[in-house]
XYZ file of C-alpha atoms in Angstrom:
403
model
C -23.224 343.526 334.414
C -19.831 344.312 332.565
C -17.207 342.218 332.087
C -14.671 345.110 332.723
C -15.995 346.308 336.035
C -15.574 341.864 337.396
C -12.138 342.318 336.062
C -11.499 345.776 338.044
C -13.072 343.741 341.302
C -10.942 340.748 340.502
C -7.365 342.919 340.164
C -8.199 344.618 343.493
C -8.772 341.496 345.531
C -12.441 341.319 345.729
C -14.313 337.726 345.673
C -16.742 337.316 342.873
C -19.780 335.945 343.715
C -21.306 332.941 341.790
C -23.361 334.887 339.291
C -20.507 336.603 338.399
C -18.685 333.568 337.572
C -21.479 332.104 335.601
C -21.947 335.634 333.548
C -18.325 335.261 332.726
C -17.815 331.688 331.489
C -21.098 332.129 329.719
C -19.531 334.958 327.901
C -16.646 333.330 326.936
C -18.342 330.501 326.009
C -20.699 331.953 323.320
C -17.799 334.205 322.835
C -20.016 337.530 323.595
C -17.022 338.464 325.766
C -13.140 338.527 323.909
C -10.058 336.761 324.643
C -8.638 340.025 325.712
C -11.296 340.576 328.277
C -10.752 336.770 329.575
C -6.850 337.152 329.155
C -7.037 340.215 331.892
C -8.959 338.464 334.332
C -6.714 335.381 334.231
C -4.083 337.465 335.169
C -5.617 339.029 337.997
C -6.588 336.096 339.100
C -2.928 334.638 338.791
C -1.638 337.210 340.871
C -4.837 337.020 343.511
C -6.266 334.023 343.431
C -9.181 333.239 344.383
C -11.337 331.591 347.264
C -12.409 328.105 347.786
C -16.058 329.227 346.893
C -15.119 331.102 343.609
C -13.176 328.250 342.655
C -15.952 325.604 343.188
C -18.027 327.908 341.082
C -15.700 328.310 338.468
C -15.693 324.135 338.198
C -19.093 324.028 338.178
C -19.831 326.656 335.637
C -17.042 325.159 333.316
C -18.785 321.462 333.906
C -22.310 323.453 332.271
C -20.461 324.601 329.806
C -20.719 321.512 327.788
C -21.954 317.819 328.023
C -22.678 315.885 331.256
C -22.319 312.505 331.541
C -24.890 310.001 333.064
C -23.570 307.083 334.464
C -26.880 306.475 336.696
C -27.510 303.660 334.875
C -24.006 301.592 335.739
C -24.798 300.082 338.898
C -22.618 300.792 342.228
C -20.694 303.341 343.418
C -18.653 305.109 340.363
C -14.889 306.114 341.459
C -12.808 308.069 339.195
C -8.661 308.586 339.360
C -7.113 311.171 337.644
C -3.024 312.069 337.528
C -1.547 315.127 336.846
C 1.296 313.727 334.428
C 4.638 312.319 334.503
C 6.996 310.142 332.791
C 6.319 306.372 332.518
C 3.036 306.978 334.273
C 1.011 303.867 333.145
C -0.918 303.555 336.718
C -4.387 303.951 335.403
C -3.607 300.552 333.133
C -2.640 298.783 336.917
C -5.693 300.267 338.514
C -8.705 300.207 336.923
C -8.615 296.439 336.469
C -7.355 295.968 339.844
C -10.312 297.855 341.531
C -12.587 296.590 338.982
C -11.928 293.011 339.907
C -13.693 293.707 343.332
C -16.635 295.029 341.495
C -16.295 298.537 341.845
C -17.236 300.104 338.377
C -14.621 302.121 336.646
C -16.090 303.504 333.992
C -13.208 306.096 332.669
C -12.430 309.235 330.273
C -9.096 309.407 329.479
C -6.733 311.666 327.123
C -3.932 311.450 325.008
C -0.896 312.474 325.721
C 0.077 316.412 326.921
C 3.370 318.140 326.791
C 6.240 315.466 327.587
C 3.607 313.028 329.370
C 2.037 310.306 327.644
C -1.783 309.619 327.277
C -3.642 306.385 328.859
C -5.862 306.226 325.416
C -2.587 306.380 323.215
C -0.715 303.395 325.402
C -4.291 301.313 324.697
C -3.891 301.649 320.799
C -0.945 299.115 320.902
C -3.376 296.853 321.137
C -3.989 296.260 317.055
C -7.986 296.858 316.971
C -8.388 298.577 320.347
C -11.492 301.155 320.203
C -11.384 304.174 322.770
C -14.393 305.040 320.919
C -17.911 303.813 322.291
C -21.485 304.657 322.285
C -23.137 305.782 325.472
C -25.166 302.381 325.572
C -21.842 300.206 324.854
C -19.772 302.291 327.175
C -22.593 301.770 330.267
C -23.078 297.319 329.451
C -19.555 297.230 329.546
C -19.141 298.747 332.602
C -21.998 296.953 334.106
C -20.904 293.416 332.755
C -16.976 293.431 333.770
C -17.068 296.529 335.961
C -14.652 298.204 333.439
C -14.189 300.753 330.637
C -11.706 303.446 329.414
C -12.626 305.794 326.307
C -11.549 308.962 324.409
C -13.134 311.870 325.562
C -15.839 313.680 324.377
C -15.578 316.385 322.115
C -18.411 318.674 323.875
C -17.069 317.637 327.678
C -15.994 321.251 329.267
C -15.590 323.380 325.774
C -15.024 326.515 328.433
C -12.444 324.677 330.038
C -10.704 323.897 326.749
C -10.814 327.706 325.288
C -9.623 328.941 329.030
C -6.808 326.435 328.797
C -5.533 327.713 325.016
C -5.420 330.809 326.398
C -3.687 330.495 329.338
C -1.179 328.698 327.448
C -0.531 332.041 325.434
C -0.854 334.313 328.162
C 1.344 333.066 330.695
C -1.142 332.174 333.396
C -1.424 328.219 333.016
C 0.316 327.927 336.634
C -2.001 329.248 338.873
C -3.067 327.184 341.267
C -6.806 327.567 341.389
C -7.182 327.862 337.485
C -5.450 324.362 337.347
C -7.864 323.217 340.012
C -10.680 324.048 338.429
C -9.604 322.641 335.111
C -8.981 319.040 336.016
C -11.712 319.181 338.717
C -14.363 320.584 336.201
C -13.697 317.136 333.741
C -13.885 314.348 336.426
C -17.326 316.182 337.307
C -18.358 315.846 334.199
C -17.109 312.755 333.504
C -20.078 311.722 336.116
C -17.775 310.144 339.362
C -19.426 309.756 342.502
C -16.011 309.719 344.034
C -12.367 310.891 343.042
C -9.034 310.121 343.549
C -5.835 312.247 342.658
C -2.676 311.219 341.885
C -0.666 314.899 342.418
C 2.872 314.113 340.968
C 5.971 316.316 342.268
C 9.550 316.391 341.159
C 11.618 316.888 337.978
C 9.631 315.226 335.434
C 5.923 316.358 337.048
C 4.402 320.087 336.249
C 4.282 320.769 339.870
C 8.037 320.850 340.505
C 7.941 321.608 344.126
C 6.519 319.823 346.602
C 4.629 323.213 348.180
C 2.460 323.596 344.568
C 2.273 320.063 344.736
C 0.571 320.276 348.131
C -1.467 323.649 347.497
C -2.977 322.068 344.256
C -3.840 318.973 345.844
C -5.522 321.050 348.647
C -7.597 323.311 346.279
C -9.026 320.016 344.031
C -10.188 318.322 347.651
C -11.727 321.482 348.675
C -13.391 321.497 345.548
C -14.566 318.408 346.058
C -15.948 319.136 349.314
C -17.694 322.136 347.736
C -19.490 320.001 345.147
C -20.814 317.226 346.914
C -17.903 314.717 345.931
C -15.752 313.119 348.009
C -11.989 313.239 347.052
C -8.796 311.823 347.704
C -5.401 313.564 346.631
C -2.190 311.544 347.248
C 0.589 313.124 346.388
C 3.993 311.326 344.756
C 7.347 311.313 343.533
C 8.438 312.445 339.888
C 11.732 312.725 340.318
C 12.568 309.626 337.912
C 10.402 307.459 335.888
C 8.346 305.219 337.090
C 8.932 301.610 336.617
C 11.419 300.689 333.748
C 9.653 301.622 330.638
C 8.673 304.792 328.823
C 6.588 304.720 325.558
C 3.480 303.521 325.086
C 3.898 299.850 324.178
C 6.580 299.306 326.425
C 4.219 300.776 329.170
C 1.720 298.663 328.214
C 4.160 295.709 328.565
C 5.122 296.341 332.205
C 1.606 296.842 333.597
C 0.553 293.584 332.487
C 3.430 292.589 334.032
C 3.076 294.052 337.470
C -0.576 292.561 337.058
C 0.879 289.164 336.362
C 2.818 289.277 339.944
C 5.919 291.191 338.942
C 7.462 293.118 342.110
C 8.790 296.741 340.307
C 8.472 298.183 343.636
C 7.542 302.177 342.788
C 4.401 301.093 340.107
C 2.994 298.584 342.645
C 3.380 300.407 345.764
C 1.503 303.390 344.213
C -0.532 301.459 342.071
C -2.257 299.398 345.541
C -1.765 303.068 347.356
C -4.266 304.496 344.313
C -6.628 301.465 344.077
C -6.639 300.972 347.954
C -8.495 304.617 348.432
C -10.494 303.939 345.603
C -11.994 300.914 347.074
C -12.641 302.639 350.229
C -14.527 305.698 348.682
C -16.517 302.765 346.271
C -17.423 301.435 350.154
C -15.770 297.948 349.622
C -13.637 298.094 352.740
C -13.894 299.893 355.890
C -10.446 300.934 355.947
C -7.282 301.619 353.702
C -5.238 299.019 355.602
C -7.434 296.293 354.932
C -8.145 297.966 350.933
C -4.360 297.803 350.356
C -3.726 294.216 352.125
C -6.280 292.465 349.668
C -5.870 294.525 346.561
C -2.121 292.932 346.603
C -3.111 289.569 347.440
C -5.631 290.121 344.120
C -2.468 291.580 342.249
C -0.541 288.259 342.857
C -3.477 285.840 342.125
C -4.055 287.094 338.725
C -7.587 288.308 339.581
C -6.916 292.011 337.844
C -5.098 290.861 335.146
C -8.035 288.738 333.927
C -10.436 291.751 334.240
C -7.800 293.620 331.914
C -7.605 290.789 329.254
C -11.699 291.178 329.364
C -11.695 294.824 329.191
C -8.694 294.248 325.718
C -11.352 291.769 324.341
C -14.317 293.825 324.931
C -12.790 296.535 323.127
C -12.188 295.093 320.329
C -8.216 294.613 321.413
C -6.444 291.809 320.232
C -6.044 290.250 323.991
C -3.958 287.065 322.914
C -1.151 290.031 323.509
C -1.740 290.120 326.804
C -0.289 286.886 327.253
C 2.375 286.983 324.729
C 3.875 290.136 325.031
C 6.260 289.784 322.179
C 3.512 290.643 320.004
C 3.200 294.328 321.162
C 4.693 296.909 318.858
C 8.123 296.657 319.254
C 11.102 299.145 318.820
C 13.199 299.217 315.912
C 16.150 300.554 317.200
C 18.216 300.478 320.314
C 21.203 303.033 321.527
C 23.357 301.322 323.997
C 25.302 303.879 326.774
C 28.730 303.554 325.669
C 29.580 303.414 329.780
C 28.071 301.039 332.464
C 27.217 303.120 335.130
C 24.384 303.615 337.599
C 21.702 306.038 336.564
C 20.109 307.818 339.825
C 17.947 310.091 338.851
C 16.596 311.803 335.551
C 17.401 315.624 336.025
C 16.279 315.183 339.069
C 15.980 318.773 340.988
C 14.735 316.901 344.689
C 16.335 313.889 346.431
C 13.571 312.716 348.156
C 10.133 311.303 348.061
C 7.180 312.847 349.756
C 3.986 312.111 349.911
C 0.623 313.464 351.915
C -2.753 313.132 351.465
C -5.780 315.435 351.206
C -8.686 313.531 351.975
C -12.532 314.999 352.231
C -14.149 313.004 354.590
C -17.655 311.780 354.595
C -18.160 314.560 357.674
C -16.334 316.934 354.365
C -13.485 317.975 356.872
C -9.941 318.249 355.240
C -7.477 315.449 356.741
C -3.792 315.733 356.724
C -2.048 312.800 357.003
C 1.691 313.149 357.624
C 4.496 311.098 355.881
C 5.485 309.060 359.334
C 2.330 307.145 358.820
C 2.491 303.632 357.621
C 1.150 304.276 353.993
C 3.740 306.771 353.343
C 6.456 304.788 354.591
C 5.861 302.691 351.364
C 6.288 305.719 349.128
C 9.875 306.163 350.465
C 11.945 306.269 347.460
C 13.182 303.644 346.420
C 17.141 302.166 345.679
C 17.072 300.623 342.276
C 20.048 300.456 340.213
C 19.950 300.982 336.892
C 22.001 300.382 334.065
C 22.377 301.079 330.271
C 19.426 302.906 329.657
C 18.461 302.107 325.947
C 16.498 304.077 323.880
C 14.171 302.238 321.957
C 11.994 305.015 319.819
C 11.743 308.225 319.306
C 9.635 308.576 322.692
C 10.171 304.881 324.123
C 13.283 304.260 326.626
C 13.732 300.863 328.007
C 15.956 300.834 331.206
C 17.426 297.930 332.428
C 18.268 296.709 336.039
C 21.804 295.346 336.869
């Protein structure tokens, strides 16, 4: 087999078959096939794509590339979320406690921050002693005794993933649809979920700026999922402004504790239950996502999550007395005050409205569209907030304040 002759088949339209695809990342793993060989096939497959089954074999090959994890030994029914990026997105630090406080293990890999999106394991360092750092065996008691964890990744997890990723970036090719697929599929397989939930953001401050990539990509993960044996949720929502108030890591930190203290900001919440509500369906908990989203909020308000996240702090060597005195997070040193009170509406914001639809791969592994008149979505509508004197707090930390 030669690498040139799958390129030639791949720049004429032809489907490569899952040998192929495992000769070729097996190549450019042990690096017996060049960057210039990969960097041609990328492009051809930019400009063709390719089908659902090369795409599920591209994951899969990418997730042998490197380390596995085992979570068989965390009891119940491991669910996984995952976002694609945006700008005060601190829903992870809302969800995992929230679902964990029904007793659905999250045991979770997170990263630092990419491009102008900030990292879930960077907002957990503001807690002075915080370790995203744990052994297999401390990782899977954790897990098992609170139901909750959230580490670094590991350095081995999809190493073909992360050399096909630096090259794309250098090759013009990072935005094709079933390359990204593949990429952020391959790590939540390996990562060990039983089940997965996306969080596809669209809008100004997402990389998907339309709502049509928005909706292909989410398409391609579920199908993915479907291929693999893993069922998988994609909701797709807004990025057209921040969410919530705050933006930097500490202050992010700051206003999930408070929306997990009771606090109503409307767009982190209603996302936040919308997440954790599908999560607790695919983890079997409830039958349906009505009920899932009615008692997740009534667990929001009673303070049941945010006692699971004070464990998790403490369990992780975080100083959790912060949780409830919030002054004691990092705070910023500086503040620049608009010089004009006006009403901020948007942040370069290229779409006026919200949308939202969800992918979902069924137990049966059919694809369900669910349109935006349905009651769920109706929650996502955007939302009229006024805001006022937006003050910059850091170099990357804006605090916005309500009038």
């Amino acid at each position: 087999m030669r690498m040139v002759d799958l390129i030639l088949k791949k720049r004429n339209g032809g489907e490569l078959n899952e040998e192929e695809i495992r000769f070729i990342i097996e190549g450019f793993t042990n690096e017996t096939i060049p960057d210039y060989q990969m960097s041609a096939l990328s492009m051809a497959i930019y400009f063709n794509g390719m089908t659902e089954k090369e795409t599920a074999a591209l994951t899969m090959e990418m997730v042998k590339s490197g380390d596995v994890i085992d979570l068989s030994n965390i009891q119940g029914k491991k669910v996984d979320k995952h976002s694609t990026g945006g700008v005060g997105d601190k829903i992870s630090l809302i969800v995992a406690p929230l679902v964990a406080s029904i007793g659905i293990p999250v045991a979770k890999m997170s990263g630092r921050g990419l491009g102008h999106t900030g990292g879930t394991i960077d907002k957990l360092e503001s807690f002075p002693g915080f370790n995203v750092e744990l052994t297999e065996e401390q990782f899977t008691k954790q897990v098992n005794d609170i139901k909750m964890s959230i580490i670094g990744q590991t350095g081995n997890l999809t190493p073909a993933d992360k050399r096909l990723y630096a090259l794309r970036d250098v090759t013009a090719t990072v935005d094709s649809i079933p390359l990204i697929a593949s990429s952020i599929m391959s790590k939540k397989i390996a990562a060990g979920a039983d089940s997965i939930v996306l969080d596809v953001k669209t809008g100004s401050g997402a990389f998907m700026k339309s709502f049509d990539d928005a909706k292909a990509l989410a398409k391609e993960m579920v199908a993915i999922g479907k291929n693999v044996g893993r069922q998988t949720v994609a909701v797709i929502t807004d990025m057209d402004q921040p969410l919530g108030f705050e933006i930097g890591n500490a202050n992010e930190v700051k206003e999930a504790i408070e929306v997990l203290s009771g606090k109503d900001v409307n767009d982190l919440k209603t996302i936040a239950l919308t997440i954790a509500g599908h999560m607790a369906v695919l983890g079997e908990f409830y039958p349906t996502f009505d009920e899932a989203y009615a008692d997740l909020e009534k667990r929001m308000a009673d303070g049941h999550a945010l006692e699971v996240f004070r464990q998790f702090v403490a369990a992780q060597g975080g100083d959790a007395s912060l949780v409830d005195d919030l002054s004691k997070l990092p705070q910023a040193k500086y503040e620049i005050r608009s010089s004009r009170n006006k009403r901020v509406t948007s942040s370069r914001l290229s779409l006026t409205k919200s949308a939202w639809q969800r992918c979902s791969s069924a137990q049966d592994g059919r694809q369900k569209m669910i349109s935006s008149t349905s009651r769920q979505a109706s929650r996502l509508r955007r939302k009229s907030v006024t805001r006022s004197r937006p003050v910059m707090s850091s170099p990357c930390s804006v605090r916005t304040k309500k009038t």
